[in-house]
mmCIF file of C-alpha atoms and ligand atoms in Angstrom:
data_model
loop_
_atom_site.group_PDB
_atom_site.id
_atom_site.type_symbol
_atom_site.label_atom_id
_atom_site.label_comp_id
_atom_site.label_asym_id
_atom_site.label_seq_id
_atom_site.Cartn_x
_atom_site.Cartn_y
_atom_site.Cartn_z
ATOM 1 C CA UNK A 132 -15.152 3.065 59.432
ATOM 2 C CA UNK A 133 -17.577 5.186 57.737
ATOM 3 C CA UNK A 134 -17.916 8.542 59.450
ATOM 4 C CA UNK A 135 -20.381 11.752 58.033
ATOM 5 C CA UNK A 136 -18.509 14.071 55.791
ATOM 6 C CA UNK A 137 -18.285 16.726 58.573
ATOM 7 C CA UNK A 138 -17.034 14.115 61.241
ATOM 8 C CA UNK A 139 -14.087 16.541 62.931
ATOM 9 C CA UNK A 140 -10.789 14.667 62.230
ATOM 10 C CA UNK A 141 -8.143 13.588 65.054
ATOM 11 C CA UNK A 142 -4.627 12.617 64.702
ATOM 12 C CA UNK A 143 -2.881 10.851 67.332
ATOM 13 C CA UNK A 144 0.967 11.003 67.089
ATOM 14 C CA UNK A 145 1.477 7.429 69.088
ATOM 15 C CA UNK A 146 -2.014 5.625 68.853
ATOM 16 C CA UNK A 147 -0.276 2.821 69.291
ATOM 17 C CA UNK A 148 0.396 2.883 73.309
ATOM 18 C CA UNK A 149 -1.852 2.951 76.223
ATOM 19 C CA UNK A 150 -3.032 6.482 75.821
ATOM 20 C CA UNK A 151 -3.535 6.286 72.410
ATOM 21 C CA UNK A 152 -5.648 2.847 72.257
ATOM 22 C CA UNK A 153 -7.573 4.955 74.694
ATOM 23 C CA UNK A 154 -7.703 7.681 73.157
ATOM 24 C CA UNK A 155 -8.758 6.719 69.925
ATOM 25 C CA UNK A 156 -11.600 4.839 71.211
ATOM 26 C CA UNK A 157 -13.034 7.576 72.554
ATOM 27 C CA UNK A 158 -12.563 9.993 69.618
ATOM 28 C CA UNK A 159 -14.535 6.942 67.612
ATOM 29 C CA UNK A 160 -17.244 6.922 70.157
ATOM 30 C CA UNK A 161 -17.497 10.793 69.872
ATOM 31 C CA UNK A 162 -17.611 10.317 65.656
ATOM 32 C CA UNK A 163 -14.667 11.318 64.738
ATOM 33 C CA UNK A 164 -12.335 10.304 62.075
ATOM 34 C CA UNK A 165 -9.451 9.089 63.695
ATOM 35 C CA UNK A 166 -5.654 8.387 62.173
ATOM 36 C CA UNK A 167 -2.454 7.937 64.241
ATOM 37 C CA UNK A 168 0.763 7.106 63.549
ATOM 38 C CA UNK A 169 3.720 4.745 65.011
ATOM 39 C CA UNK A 170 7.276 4.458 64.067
ATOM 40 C CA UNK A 171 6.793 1.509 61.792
ATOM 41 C CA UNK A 172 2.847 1.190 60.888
ATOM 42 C CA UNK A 173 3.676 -2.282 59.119
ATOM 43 C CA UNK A 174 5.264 -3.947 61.555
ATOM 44 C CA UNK A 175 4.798 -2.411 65.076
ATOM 45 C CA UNK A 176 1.397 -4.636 66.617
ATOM 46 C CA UNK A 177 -1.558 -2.632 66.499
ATOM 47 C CA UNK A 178 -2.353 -4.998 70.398
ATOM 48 C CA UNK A 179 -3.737 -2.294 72.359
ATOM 49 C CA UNK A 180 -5.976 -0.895 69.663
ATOM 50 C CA UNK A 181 -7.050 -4.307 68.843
ATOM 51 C CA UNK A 182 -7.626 -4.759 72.658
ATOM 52 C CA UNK A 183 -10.524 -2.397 72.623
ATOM 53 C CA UNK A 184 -11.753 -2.958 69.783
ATOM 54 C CA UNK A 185 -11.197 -0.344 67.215
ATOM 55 C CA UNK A 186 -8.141 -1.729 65.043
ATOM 56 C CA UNK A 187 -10.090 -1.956 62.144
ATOM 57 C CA UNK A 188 -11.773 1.617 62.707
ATOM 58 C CA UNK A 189 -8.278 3.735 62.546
ATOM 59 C CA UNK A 190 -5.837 4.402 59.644
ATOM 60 C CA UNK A 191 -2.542 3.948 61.251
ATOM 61 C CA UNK A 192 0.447 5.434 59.030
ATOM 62 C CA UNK A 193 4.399 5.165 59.421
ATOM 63 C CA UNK A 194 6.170 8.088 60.854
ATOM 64 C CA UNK A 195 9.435 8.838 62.488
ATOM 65 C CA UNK A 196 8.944 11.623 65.080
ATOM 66 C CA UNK A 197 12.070 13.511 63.974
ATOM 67 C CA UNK A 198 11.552 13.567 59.820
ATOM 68 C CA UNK A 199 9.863 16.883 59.622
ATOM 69 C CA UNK A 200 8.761 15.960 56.262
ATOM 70 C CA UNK A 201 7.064 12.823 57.147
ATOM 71 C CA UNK A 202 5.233 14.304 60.121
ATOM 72 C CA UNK A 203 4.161 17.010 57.638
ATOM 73 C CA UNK A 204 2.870 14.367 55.009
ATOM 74 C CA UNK A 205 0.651 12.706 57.559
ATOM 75 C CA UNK A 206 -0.650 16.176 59.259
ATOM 76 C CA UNK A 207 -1.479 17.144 55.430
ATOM 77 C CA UNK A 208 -3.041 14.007 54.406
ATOM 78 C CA UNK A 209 -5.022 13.778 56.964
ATOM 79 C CA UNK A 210 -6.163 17.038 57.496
ATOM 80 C CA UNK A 211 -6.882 17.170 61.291
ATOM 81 C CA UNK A 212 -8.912 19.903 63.245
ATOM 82 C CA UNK A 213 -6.777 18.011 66.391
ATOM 83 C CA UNK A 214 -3.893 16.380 67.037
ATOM 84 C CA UNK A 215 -3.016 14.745 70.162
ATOM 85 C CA UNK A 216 0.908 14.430 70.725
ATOM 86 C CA UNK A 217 1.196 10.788 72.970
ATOM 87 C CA UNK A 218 4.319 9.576 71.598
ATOM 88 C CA UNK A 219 7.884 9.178 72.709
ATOM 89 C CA UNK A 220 10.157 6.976 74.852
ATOM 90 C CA UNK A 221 8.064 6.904 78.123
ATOM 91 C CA UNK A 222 9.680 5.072 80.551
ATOM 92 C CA UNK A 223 11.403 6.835 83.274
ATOM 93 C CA UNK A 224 13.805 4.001 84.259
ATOM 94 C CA UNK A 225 14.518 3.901 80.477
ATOM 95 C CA UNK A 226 15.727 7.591 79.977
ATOM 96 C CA UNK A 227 18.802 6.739 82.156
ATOM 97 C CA UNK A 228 19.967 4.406 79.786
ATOM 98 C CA UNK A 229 18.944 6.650 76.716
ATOM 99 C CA UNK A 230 18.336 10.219 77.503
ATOM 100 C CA UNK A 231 19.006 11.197 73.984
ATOM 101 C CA UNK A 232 16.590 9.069 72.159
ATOM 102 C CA UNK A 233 14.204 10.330 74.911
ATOM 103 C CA UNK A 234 14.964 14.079 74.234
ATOM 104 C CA UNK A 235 15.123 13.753 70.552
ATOM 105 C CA UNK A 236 12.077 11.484 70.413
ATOM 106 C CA UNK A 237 9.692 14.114 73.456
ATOM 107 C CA UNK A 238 11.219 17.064 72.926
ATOM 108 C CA UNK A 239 12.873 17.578 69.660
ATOM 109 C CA UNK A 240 9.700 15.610 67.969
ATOM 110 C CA UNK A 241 7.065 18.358 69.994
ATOM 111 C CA UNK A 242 9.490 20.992 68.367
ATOM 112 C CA UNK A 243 8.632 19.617 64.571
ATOM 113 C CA UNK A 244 4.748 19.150 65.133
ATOM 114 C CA UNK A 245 4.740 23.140 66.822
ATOM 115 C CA UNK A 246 6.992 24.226 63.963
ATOM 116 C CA UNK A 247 4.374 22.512 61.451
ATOM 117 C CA UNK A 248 1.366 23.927 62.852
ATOM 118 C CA UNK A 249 3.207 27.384 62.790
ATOM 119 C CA UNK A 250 4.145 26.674 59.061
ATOM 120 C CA UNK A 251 0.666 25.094 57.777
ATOM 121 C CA UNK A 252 -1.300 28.326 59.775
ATOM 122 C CA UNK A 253 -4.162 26.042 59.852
ATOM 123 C CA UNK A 254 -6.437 26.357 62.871
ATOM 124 C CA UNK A 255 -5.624 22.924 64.384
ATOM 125 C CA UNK A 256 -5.430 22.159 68.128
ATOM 126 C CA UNK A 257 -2.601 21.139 69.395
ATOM 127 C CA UNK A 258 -2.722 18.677 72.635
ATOM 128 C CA UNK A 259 0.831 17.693 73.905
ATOM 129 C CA UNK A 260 1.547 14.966 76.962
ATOM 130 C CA UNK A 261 3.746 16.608 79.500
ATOM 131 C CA UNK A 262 3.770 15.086 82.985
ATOM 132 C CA UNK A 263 3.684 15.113 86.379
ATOM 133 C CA UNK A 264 7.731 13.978 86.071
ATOM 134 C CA UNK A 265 8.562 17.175 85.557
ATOM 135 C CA UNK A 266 7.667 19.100 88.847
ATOM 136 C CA UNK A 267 10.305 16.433 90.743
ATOM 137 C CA UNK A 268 9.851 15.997 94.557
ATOM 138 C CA UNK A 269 6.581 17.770 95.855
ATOM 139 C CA UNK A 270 6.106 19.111 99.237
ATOM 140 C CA UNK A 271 3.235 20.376 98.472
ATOM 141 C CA UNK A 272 0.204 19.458 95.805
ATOM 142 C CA UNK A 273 1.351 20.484 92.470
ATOM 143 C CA UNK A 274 -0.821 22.776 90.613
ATOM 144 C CA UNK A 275 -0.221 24.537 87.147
ATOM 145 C CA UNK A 276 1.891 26.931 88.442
ATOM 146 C CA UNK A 277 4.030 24.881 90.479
ATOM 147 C CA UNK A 278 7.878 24.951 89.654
ATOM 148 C CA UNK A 279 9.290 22.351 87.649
ATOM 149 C CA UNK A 280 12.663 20.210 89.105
ATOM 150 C CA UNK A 281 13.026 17.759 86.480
ATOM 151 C CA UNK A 282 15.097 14.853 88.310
ATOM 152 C CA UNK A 283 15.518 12.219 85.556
ATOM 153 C CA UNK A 284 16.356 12.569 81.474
ATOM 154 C CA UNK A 285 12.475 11.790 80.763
ATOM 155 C CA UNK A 286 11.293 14.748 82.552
ATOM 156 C CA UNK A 287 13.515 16.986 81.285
ATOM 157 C CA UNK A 288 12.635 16.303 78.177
ATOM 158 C CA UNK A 289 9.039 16.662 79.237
ATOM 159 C CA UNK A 290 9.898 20.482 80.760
ATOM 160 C CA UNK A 291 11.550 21.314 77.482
ATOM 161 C CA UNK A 292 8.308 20.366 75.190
ATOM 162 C CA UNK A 293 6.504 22.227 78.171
ATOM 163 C CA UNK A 294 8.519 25.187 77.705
ATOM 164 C CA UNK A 295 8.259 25.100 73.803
ATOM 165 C CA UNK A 296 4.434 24.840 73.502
ATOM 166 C CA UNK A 297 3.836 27.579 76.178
ATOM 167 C CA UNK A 298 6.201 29.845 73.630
ATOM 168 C CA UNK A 299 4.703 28.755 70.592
ATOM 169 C CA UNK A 300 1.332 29.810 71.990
ATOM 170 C CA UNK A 301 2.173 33.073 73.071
ATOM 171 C CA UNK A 302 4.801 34.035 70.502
ATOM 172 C CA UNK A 303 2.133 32.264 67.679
ATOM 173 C CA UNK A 304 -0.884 32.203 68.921
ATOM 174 C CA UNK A 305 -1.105 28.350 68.295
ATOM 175 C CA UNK A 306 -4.118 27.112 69.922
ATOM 176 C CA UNK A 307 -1.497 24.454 71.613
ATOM 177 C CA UNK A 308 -2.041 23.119 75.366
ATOM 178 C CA UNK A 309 -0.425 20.752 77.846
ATOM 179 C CA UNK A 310 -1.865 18.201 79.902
ATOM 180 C CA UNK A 311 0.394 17.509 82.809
ATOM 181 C CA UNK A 312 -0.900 14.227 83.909
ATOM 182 C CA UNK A 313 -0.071 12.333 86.950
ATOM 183 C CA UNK A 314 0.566 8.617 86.815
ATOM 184 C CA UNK A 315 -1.834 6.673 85.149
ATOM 185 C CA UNK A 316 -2.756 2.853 84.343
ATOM 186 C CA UNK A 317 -4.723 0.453 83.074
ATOM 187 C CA UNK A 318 -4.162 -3.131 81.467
ATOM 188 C CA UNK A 319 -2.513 -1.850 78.548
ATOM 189 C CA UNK A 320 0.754 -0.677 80.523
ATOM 190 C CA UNK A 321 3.536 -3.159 79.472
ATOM 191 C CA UNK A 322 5.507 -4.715 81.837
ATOM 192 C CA UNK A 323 8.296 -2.909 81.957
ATOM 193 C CA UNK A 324 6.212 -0.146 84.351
ATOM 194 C CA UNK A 325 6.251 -1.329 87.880
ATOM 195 C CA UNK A 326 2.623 -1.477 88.726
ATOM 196 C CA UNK A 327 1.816 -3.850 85.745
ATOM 197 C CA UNK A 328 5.232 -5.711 86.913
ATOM 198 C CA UNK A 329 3.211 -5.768 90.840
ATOM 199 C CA UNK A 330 -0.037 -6.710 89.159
ATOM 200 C CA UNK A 331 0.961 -9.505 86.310
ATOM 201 C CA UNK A 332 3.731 -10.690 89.080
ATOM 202 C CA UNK A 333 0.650 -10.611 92.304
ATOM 203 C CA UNK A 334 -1.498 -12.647 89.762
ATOM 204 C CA UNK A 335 1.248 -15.377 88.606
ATOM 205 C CA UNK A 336 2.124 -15.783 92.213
ATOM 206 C CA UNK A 337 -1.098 -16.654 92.818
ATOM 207 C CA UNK A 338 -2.078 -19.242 90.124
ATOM 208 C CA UNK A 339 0.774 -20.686 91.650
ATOM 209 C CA UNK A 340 3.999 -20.052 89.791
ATOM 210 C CA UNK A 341 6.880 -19.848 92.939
ATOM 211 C CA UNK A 342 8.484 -17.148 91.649
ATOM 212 C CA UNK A 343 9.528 -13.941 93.645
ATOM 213 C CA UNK A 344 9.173 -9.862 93.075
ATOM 214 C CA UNK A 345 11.981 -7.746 92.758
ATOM 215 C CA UNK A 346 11.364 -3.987 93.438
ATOM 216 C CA UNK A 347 12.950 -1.167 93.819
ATOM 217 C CA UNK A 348 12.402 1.516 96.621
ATOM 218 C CA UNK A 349 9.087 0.516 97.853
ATOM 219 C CA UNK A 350 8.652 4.233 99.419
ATOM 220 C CA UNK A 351 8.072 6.287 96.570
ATOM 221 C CA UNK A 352 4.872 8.202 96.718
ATOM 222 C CA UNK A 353 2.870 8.477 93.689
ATOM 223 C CA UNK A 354 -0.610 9.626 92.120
ATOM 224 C CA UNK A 355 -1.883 6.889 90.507
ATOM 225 C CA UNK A 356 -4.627 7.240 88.121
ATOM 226 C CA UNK A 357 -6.860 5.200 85.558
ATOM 227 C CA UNK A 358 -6.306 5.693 82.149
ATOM 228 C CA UNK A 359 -9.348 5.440 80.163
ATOM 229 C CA UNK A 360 -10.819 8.138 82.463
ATOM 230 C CA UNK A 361 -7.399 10.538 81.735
ATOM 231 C CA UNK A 362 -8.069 10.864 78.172
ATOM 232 C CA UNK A 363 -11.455 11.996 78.414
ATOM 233 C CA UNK A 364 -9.576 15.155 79.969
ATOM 234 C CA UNK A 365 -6.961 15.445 76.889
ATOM 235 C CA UNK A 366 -10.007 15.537 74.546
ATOM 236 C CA UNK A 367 -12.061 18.193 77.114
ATOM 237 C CA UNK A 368 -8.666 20.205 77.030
ATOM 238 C CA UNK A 369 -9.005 20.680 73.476
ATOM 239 C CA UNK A 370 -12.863 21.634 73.316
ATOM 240 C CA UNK A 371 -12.281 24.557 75.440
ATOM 241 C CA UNK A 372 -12.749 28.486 74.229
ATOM 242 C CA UNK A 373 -9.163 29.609 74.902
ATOM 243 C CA UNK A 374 -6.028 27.320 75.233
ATOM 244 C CA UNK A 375 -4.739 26.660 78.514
ATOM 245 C CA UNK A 376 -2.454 23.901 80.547
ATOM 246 C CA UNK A 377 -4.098 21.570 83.197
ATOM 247 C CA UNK A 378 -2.663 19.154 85.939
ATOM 248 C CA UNK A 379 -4.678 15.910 85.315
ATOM 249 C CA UNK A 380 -4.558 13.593 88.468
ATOM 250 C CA UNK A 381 -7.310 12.183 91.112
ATOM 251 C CA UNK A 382 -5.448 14.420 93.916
ATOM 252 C CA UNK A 383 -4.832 11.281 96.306
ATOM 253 C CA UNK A 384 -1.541 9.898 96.976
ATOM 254 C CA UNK A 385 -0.320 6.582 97.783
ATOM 255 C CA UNK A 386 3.386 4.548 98.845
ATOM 256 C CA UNK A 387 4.371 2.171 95.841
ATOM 257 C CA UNK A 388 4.977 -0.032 99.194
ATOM 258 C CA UNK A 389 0.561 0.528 99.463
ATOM 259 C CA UNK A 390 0.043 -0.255 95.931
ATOM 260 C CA UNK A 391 1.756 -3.440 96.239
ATOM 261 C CA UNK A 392 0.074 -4.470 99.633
ATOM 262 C CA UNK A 393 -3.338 -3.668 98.110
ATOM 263 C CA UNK A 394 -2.553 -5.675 95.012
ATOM 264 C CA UNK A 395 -1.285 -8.918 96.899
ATOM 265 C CA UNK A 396 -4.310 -8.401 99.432
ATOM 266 C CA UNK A 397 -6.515 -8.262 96.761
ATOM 267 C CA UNK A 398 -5.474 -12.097 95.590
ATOM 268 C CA UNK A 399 -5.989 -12.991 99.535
ATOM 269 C CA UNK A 400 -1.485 -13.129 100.047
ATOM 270 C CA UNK A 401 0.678 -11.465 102.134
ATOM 271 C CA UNK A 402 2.655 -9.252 100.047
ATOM 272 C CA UNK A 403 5.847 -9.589 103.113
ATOM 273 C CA UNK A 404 6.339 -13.033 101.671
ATOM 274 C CA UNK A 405 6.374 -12.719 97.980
ATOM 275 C CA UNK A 406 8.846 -9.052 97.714
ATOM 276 C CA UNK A 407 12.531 -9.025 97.421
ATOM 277 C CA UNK A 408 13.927 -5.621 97.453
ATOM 278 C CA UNK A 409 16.621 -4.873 95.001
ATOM 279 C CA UNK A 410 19.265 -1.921 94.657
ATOM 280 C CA UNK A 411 19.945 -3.093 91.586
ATOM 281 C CA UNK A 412 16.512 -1.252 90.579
ATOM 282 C CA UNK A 413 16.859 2.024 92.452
ATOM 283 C CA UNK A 414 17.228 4.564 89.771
ATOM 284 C CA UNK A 415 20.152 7.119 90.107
ATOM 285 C CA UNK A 416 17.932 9.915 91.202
ATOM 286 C CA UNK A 417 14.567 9.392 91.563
ATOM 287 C CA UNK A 418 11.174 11.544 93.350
ATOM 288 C CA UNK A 419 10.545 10.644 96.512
ATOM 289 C CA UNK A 420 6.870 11.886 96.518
ATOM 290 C CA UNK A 421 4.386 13.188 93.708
ATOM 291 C CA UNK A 422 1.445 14.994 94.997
ATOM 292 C CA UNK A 423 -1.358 16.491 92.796
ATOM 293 C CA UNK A 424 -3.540 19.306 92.824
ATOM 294 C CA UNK A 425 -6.259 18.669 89.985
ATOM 295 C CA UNK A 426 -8.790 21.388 91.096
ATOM 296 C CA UNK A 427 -8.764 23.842 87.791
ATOM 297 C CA UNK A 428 -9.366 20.888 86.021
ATOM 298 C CA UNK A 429 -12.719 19.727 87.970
ATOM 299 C CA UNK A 430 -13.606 23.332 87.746
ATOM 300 C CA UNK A 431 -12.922 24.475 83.925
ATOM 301 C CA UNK A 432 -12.985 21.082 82.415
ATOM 302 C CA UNK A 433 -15.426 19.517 85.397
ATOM 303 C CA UNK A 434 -13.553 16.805 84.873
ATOM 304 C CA UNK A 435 -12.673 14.396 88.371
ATOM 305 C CA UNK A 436 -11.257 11.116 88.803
ATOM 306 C CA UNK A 437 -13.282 8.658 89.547
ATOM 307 C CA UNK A 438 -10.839 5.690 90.399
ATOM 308 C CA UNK A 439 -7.707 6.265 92.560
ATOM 309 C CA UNK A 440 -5.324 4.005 93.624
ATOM 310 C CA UNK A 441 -7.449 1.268 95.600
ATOM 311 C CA UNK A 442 -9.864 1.246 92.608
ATOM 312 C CA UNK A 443 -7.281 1.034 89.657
ATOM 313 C CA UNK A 444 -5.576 -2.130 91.667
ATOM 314 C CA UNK A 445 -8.964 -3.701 91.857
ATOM 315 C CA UNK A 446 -9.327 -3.185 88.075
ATOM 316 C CA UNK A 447 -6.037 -4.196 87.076
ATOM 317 C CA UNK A 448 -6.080 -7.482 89.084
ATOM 318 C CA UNK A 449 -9.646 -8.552 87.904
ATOM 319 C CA UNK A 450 -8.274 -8.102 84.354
ATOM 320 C CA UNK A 451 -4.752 -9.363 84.566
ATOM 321 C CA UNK A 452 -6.804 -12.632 85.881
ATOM 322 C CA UNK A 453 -9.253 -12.554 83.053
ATOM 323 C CA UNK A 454 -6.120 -12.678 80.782
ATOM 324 C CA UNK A 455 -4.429 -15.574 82.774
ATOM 325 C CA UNK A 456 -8.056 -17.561 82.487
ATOM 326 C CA UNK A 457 -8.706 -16.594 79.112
ATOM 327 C CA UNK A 458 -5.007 -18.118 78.230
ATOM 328 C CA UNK A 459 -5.197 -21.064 80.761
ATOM 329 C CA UNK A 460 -7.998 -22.303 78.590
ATOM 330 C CA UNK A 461 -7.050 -21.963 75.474
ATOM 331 C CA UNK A 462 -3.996 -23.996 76.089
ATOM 332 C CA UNK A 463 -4.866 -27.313 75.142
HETATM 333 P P1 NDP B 703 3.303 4.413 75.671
HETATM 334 O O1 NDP B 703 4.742 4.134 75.924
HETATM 335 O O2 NDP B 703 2.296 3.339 75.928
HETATM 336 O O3 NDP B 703 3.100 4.902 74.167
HETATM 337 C C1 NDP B 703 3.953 5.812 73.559
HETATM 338 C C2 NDP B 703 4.087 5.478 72.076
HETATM 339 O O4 NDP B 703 5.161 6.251 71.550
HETATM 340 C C3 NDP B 703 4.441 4.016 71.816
HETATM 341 O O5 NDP B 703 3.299 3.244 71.560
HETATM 342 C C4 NDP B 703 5.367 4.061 70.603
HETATM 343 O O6 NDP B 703 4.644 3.880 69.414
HETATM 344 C C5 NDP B 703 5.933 5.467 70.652
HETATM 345 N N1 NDP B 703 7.314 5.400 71.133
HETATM 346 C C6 NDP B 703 7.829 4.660 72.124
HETATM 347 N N2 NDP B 703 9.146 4.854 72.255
HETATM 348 C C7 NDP B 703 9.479 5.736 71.313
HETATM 349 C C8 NDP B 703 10.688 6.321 70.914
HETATM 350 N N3 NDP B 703 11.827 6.042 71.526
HETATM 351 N N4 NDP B 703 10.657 7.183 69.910
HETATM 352 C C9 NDP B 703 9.504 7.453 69.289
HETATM 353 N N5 NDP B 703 8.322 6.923 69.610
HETATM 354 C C10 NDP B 703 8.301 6.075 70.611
HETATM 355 O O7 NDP B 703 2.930 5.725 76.528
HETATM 356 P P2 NDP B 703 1.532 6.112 77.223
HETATM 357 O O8 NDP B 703 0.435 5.837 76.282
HETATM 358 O O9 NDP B 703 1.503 5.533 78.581
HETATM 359 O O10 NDP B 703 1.706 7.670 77.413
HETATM 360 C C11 NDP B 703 1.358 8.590 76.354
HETATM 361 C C12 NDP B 703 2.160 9.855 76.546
HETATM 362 O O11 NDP B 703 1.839 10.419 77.811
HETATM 363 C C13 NDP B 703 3.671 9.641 76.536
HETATM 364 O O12 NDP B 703 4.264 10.760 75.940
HETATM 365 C C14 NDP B 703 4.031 9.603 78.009
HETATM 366 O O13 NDP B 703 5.357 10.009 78.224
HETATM 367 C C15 NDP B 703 3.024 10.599 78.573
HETATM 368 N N6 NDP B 703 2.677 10.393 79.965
HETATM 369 C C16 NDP B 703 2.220 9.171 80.372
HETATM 370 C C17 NDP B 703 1.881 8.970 81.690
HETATM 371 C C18 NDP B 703 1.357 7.648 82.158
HETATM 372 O O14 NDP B 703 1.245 7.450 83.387
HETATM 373 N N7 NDP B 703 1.004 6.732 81.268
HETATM 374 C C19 NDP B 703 1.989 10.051 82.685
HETATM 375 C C20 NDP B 703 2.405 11.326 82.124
HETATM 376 C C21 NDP B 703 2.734 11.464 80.819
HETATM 377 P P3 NDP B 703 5.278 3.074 68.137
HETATM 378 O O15 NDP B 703 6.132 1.977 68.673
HETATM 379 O O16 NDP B 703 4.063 2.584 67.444
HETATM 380 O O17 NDP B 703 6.040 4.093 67.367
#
């Protein structure tokens, strides 16, 4: 894509997932010049980027979030004035199963991209995903300052980035800043997350398929969120005077137990009859309720949610059934 000379430049470390599909198409609609990177730019799927659009309009280059020196080829070939940190094993669940490759690839991968921007001493700004993981069960809405209780390898591994970049910017002066963002979705969530599993499930059940849902504990309490609105905050994080850390959520909480009602209801079922509940699924320690307090954001970014929960089920149904019709018609 061809972009004026003094386009500002973007780097997104992960453009391949949700937030980075997202985020990219933003950046282009703003004119930047956007790059990102994945693990394996030949051979990982460039889907969600293709989804909205903008494939074509990023370079996407190959780099493992641990090789210091390939992190530190990309930053200086591509010369960014930001770079937006959205990559690592993100999956909750998952980080059971591998909390190293989760440390190494959040934490210890956060630690290489502050130590470049240290090294470099070029006046980038540095945007890095923490989340709402890390402040563990919440009695009350979490705000900046609220304490963090990681309960799960993924958000200690957040914490830890959390706690590097707020050292890096004081002991450095890095203009560096995290965005701790409460849940968010969209159509671009695999699978493997369970309100996509609700949604695709909801929408199969309905065309007809039989089959059944198997959740987990149905009472978890979460902040859901929509994702194409969430990024908009990551890139108004970055425009501001002085670096600072924001919660990112829409403030209203909501039972998985609800989401799953409200997704069912929306396809005119009964979710009672379609749910198994599994303790195979229940995770070995896991937050019973996430609450959010996003008010510095509306008030130094002005930046508010616009869908919660009710609205991003609505969303997600109407295009998980596009999909299904889309696919229904072009079998033959
Ligand atoms: P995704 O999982 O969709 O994208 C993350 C990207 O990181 C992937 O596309 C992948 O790119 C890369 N990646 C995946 N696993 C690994 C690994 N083990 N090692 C190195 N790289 C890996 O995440 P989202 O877009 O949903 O989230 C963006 C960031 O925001 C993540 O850091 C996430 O933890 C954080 N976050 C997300 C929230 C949400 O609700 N979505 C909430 C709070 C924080 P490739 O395969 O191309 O290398």
């Amino acid at each position: 894509m061809k972009t004026s000379p003094q386009a500002k430049k973007a780097l997104i470390i992960g453009i391949t997932g949700q937030d980075g599909a997202y985020l990219a198409r933003l950046l282009l609609a703003k004119g930047y010049a956007v790059a990102g990177t994945s693990r394996d730019a030949q051979r990982t799927p460039l889907a969600n980027l293709a989804a909205l659009g903008v494939a074509d309009k990023v370079s996407v280059h190959s780099a493992s979030l641990t090789d210091f020196r390939g992190l530190w080829e990309v930053i200086d070939k591509n010369a960014p004035d930001e770079i937006y940190n959205l990559a690592g094993q993100s999956s909750v669940g998952l980080s059971f199963e591998q909390p190293l490759e989760t440390f190494e690839s959040v934490a210890v991968a956060n630690y290489h991209l502050l130590e470049l921007m240290r090294l470099l001493g070029r006046p980038i700004r540095f945007y890095n995903a923490c989340s709402s993981e890390c402040f563990g069960d919440t009695a009350v809405p979490a705000g900046e300052t609220a304490p963090f209780q990681p309960r799960s390898p993924y958000a200690v591994a957040k914490a830890a980035a959390f706690w590097a970049l707020a050292n890096y910017r004081e002991a450095y002066g890095l203009f560096a800043c995290s965005g701790i963002l409460f849940n968010h979705e969209s159509p671009l969530r695999p699978e493997r997350f369970v309100t996509r599993k609700i949604v695709s499930t909801a929408c199969r059940i309905a065309a007809g398929s039989g089959e059944r849902l198997s959740l987990g504990n149905i009472d978890v309490v979460r902040d859901w969120g929509w994702a194409p609105e969430y990024v908009e905050a990551m890139w108004a994080i970055l425009q501001l005077d002085a670096p600072e850390d924001f919660v990112i959520a829409t403030g209203r909480s909501f039972s998985l137990r609800e989401f799953t009602a409200a997704a069912f209801a929306e396809l005119g079922l009964d979710w009672t009859r379609h749910v198994d509940s599994r303790p195979e699924l229940l995770r070995p320690a896991d937050i019973h309720a996430s609450l959010a307090d996003p008010s510095k954001a509306e008030k130094l970014l002005g930046w508010k949610a616009g869908l919660a929960m009710p609205e991003v089920v609505k969303a997600m149904i109407a295009s998980e059934r596009q999909a299904l019709a889309a696919r229904e018609a072009s079998c033959p």
